[in-house]
Amino acid sequence: MYEPVWGAGRALSTYTTALAVIANNLANISTPGFIPHRAVFEEMLAELRARPPGFLVATGSSLEPTLRAPALQGALVPTGRRWDLALSGPGYFMVQTADGRAAYTRAGAFAVDAQGRVVGPQGSVVLREGNAPLDPEAAGGPALRAFANPAGLYHLGQGLYAPTEASGPPLPAPASTRVLAGHLESSTTDLATEMAAMLTAQRAFQLAARGLDIHDQMLGLANRLRGG
């Protein structure tokens, strides 16, 4: 009796998360180096329970907790600022977060802090080869890394990513990847794509809510017939 309620509830939760992802993409349409995310749906068409043989219970769909980021190249916009760095080609800048973890980003709006370190807006320290902080006065540039499957990277927030089993370990970036000083990579969020996705998710949410309402009406009718 309650399987339709569980299915509708799961669908409502799923599309609420999807709408939040889309809203975040739209909010970052002007953020340099931002990579739009896609909430990955995991269809659960039917689930076997402890029921008679052949009895299947539909359970709808759910969202994987990891948001997947497609590998895209944004437009390169000149800024004239020395520590605005943009990547032309696949790869990521290697940085160290405030808690000492290695992370990877394409957001290259860097600056030199009071300690003479090259840092990002989120406070991460840009690294050179050898995992040492990049020295703004020394020769050499930032360490660049790539991944066999960048869509499998885990989003830490603020444009930072961490490798997963799906992405594979960090590898040296291709020799063809270039660092352009005085440039920033624009966000790869596409307004038309996000608006279309939002309309689809909103419609799906409305249908799930309508299904829950219909089920509630049917239960009320059944109770009246039983009591009548």
Short mmCIF file of C-alpha atoms in Angstrom, two decimals:
data_model
loop_
_atom_site.label_atom_id
_atom_site.label_comp_id
_atom_site.label_asym_id
_atom_site.label_seq_id
_atom_site.Cartn_x
_atom_site.Cartn_y
_atom_site.Cartn_z
CA MET A 1 0.00 0.00 0.00
CA TYR A 2 2.78 2.40 0.87
CA GLU A 3 5.13 1.61 -2.03
CA PRO A 4 3.63 4.40 -4.21
CA VAL A 5 4.17 6.86 -1.36
CA TRP A 6 7.80 5.80 -0.99
CA GLY A 7 8.34 6.02 -4.75
CA ALA A 8 6.77 9.48 -5.00
CA GLY A 9 8.69 10.69 -1.96
CA ARG A 10 11.96 9.47 -3.43
CA ALA A 11 11.14 11.17 -6.73
CA LEU A 12 10.38 14.47 -4.97
CA SER A 13 13.71 14.27 -3.13
CA THR A 14 15.51 13.40 -6.37
CA TYR A 15 14.16 16.33 -8.34
CA THR A 16 14.65 18.74 -5.44
CA THR A 17 18.35 17.88 -5.54
CA ALA A 18 18.42 18.18 -9.34
CA LEU A 19 16.88 21.66 -9.14
CA ALA A 20 19.45 22.69 -6.53
CA VAL A 21 22.27 21.57 -8.85
CA ILE A 22 20.80 23.55 -11.75
CA ALA A 23 20.34 26.63 -9.55
CA ASN A 24 24.00 26.42 -8.51
CA ASN A 25 25.07 26.21 -12.17
CA LEU A 26 23.06 29.33 -12.99
CA ALA A 27 24.42 31.19 -9.95
CA ASN A 28 27.96 30.55 -11.21
CA ILE A 29 27.40 31.52 -14.83
CA SER A 30 29.93 34.36 -14.41
CA THR A 31 32.40 32.54 -12.13
CA PRO A 32 35.81 32.05 -13.82
CA GLY A 33 36.73 28.42 -14.37
CA PHE A 34 33.36 27.13 -13.15
CA ILE A 35 32.36 23.73 -14.50
CA PRO A 36 28.61 23.05 -14.49
CA HIS A 37 27.49 19.88 -12.76
CA ARG A 38 25.02 17.21 -13.65
CA ALA A 39 23.20 15.22 -10.99
CA VAL A 40 23.53 11.59 -12.04
CA PHE A 41 20.29 9.66 -11.87
CA GLU A 42 20.29 6.03 -10.91
CA GLU A 43 17.14 4.36 -12.20
CA MET A 44 15.60 1.83 -9.87
CA LEU A 45 12.95 0.33 -12.11
CA ALA A 46 11.97 -2.47 -9.78
CA GLU A 47 13.23 -3.89 -6.53
CA LEU A 48 12.74 -7.45 -5.33
CA ARG A 49 11.40 -7.69 -1.82
CA ALA A 50 10.41 -10.59 0.39
CA ARG A 51 7.26 -11.17 -1.61
CA PRO A 52 5.84 -14.05 -3.63
CA PRO A 53 7.97 -15.07 -6.63
CA GLY A 54 7.65 -12.65 -9.53
CA PHE A 55 6.25 -9.84 -7.37
CA LEU A 56 8.23 -6.67 -8.17
CA VAL A 57 7.87 -3.34 -6.43
CA ALA A 58 8.66 -0.19 -8.42
CA THR A 59 10.78 2.27 -6.44
CA GLY A 60 11.37 5.11 -8.90
CA SER A 61 14.80 6.73 -9.10
CA SER A 62 17.47 8.22 -6.89
CA LEU A 63 20.52 10.45 -7.16
CA GLU A 64 24.09 9.36 -6.67
CA PRO A 65 25.66 11.48 -3.91
CA THR A 66 28.61 12.40 -6.13
CA LEU A 67 27.99 15.17 -8.63
CA ARG A 68 29.64 14.57 -11.97
CA ALA A 69 31.36 17.40 -13.81
CA PRO A 70 31.79 17.15 -17.56
CA ALA A 71 35.18 18.09 -18.99
CA LEU A 72 34.64 21.31 -20.94
CA GLN A 73 36.83 24.17 -22.18
CA GLY A 74 35.59 27.67 -21.46
CA ALA A 75 36.41 30.80 -23.43
CA LEU A 76 39.73 32.44 -22.50
CA VAL A 77 39.19 36.05 -21.46
CA PRO A 78 42.16 38.47 -21.23
CA THR A 79 42.43 40.40 -17.96
CA GLY A 80 45.98 41.76 -18.00
CA ARG A 81 46.58 40.65 -14.39
CA ARG A 82 49.79 38.68 -13.88
CA TRP A 83 48.38 35.96 -11.65
CA ASP A 84 45.20 35.36 -13.57
CA LEU A 85 46.06 32.03 -15.18
CA ALA A 86 43.94 30.06 -17.64
CA LEU A 87 44.40 26.57 -19.03
CA SER A 88 44.08 25.99 -22.74
CA GLY A 89 43.53 22.27 -23.07
CA PRO A 90 42.73 19.45 -20.66
CA GLY A 91 44.07 19.54 -17.14
CA TYR A 92 43.88 21.16 -13.73
CA PHE A 93 46.06 23.30 -11.49
CA MET A 94 47.27 21.32 -8.49
CA VAL A 95 46.64 23.08 -5.17
CA GLN A 96 46.74 22.35 -1.46
CA THR A 97 43.69 23.15 0.64
CA ALA A 98 43.78 24.77 4.07
CA ASP A 99 43.53 21.34 5.71
CA GLY A 100 46.53 20.03 3.75
CA ARG A 101 44.70 17.97 1.14
CA ALA A 102 45.66 17.92 -2.52
CA ALA A 103 42.95 19.25 -4.81
CA TYR A 104 42.59 20.28 -8.44
CA THR A 105 40.98 23.30 -10.05
CA ARG A 106 40.60 25.20 -13.31
CA ALA A 107 39.71 28.42 -11.50
CA GLY A 108 42.89 30.43 -12.05
CA ALA A 109 42.07 33.77 -10.40
CA PHE A 110 45.21 33.63 -8.26
CA ALA A 111 47.06 36.23 -6.18
CA VAL A 112 50.16 36.48 -3.98
CA ASP A 113 49.36 36.54 -0.26
CA ALA A 114 51.23 38.20 2.61
CA GLN A 115 53.43 35.11 3.00
CA GLY A 116 54.57 35.29 -0.62
CA ARG A 117 52.52 32.29 -1.72
CA VAL A 118 50.39 32.08 -4.84
CA VAL A 119 46.86 31.35 -3.64
CA GLY A 120 43.37 31.04 -5.03
CA PRO A 121 40.31 32.99 -3.91
CA GLN A 122 39.32 30.03 -1.72
CA GLY A 123 42.65 30.15 0.14
CA SER A 124 44.20 27.09 -1.47
CA VAL A 125 47.95 27.24 -2.16
CA VAL A 126 49.05 26.71 -5.76
CA LEU A 127 51.72 24.01 -6.05
CA ARG A 128 54.64 23.50 -8.42
CA GLU A 129 56.23 20.19 -9.36
CA GLY A 130 57.46 18.40 -6.26
CA ASN A 131 54.36 19.41 -4.28
CA ALA A 132 56.00 22.60 -2.99
CA PRO A 133 54.23 25.98 -3.01
CA LEU A 134 54.72 27.91 -6.23
CA ASP A 135 57.33 30.65 -5.72
CA PRO A 136 56.19 33.80 -7.53
CA GLU A 137 59.81 35.01 -7.85
CA ALA A 138 61.36 31.76 -9.12
CA ALA A 139 61.37 30.26 -12.60
CA GLY A 140 58.84 27.59 -13.40
CA GLY A 141 55.10 27.43 -13.43
CA PRO A 142 52.33 25.63 -11.58
CA ALA A 143 52.04 21.86 -11.59
CA LEU A 144 49.38 20.60 -13.97
CA ARG A 145 47.53 17.33 -13.72
CA ALA A 146 44.96 15.49 -15.82
CA PHE A 147 42.66 12.53 -15.29
CA ALA A 148 41.65 9.61 -17.46
CA ASN A 149 38.00 10.31 -16.63
CA PRO A 150 37.58 13.89 -15.37
CA ALA A 151 33.81 13.38 -15.23
CA GLY A 152 34.45 11.10 -12.25
CA LEU A 153 36.08 13.80 -10.10
CA TYR A 154 34.41 14.60 -6.79
CA HIS A 155 33.44 18.24 -6.27
CA LEU A 156 34.73 19.57 -2.95
CA GLY A 157 33.12 22.97 -3.46
CA GLN A 158 34.47 26.37 -4.55
CA GLY A 159 35.76 24.95 -7.82
CA LEU A 160 37.99 22.34 -6.17
CA TYR A 161 37.97 18.66 -7.13
CA ALA A 162 39.38 15.48 -5.66
CA PRO A 163 40.17 12.25 -7.52
CA THR A 164 38.03 9.16 -7.07
CA GLU A 165 38.25 5.59 -8.24
CA ALA A 166 36.06 6.61 -11.18
CA SER A 167 38.34 9.49 -12.25
CA GLY A 168 41.57 7.55 -11.82
CA PRO A 169 44.72 8.96 -10.19
CA PRO A 170 46.24 12.31 -11.21
CA LEU A 171 48.48 12.10 -14.27
CA PRO A 172 50.81 14.65 -15.88
CA ALA A 173 48.80 16.99 -18.10
CA PRO A 174 49.28 16.60 -21.86
CA ALA A 175 52.19 18.53 -23.34
CA SER A 176 49.68 20.38 -25.53
CA THR A 177 48.03 22.03 -22.51
CA ARG A 178 49.18 25.62 -22.11
CA VAL A 179 49.03 28.09 -19.23
CA LEU A 180 48.04 31.57 -20.38
CA ALA A 181 49.02 34.36 -17.97
CA GLY A 182 46.78 37.42 -17.85
CA HIS A 183 43.72 35.38 -18.82
CA LEU A 184 40.82 33.66 -17.09
CA GLU A 185 38.74 30.78 -18.36
CA SER A 186 35.07 31.71 -18.37
CA SER A 187 32.36 29.53 -16.86
CA THR A 188 31.15 26.78 -19.18
CA THR A 189 27.57 27.09 -17.93
CA ASP A 190 25.18 27.40 -20.87
CA LEU A 191 22.04 29.38 -20.01
CA ALA A 192 19.79 27.66 -22.56
CA THR A 193 20.89 24.19 -21.44
CA GLU A 194 20.30 24.97 -17.77
CA MET A 195 16.89 26.53 -18.38
CA ALA A 196 15.79 23.49 -20.38
CA ALA A 197 17.02 21.18 -17.62
CA MET A 198 15.20 23.27 -15.02
CA LEU A 199 11.90 23.07 -16.89
CA THR A 200 12.27 19.30 -17.22
CA ALA A 201 13.05 18.85 -13.52
CA GLN A 202 10.21 21.15 -12.47
CA ARG A 203 7.75 19.21 -14.60
CA ALA A 204 8.95 15.90 -13.17
CA PHE A 205 8.63 17.30 -9.64
CA GLN A 206 5.06 18.41 -10.35
CA LEU A 207 4.15 14.98 -11.73
CA ALA A 208 5.58 13.24 -8.65
CA ALA A 209 3.65 15.59 -6.36
CA ARG A 210 0.49 14.96 -8.39
CA GLY A 211 1.00 11.21 -8.09
CA LEU A 212 1.29 11.53 -4.32
CA ASP A 213 -1.92 13.57 -4.23
CA ILE A 214 -3.81 11.02 -6.34
CA HIS A 215 -2.64 8.19 -4.09
CA ASP A 216 -3.85 10.13 -1.06
CA GLN A 217 -7.26 10.59 -2.69
CA MET A 218 -7.48 6.88 -3.50
CA LEU A 219 -6.66 5.95 0.11
CA GLY A 220 -9.38 8.31 1.31
CA LEU A 221 -11.89 6.76 -1.08
CA ALA A 222 -10.93 3.25 0.02
CA ASN A 223 -11.38 4.18 3.67
CA ARG A 224 -14.81 5.67 2.99
CA LEU A 225 -15.92 2.57 1.08
CA ARG A 226 -14.64 0.33 3.85
CA GLY A 227 -16.46 2.34 6.50
CA GLY A 228 -19.59 2.78 4.44
#
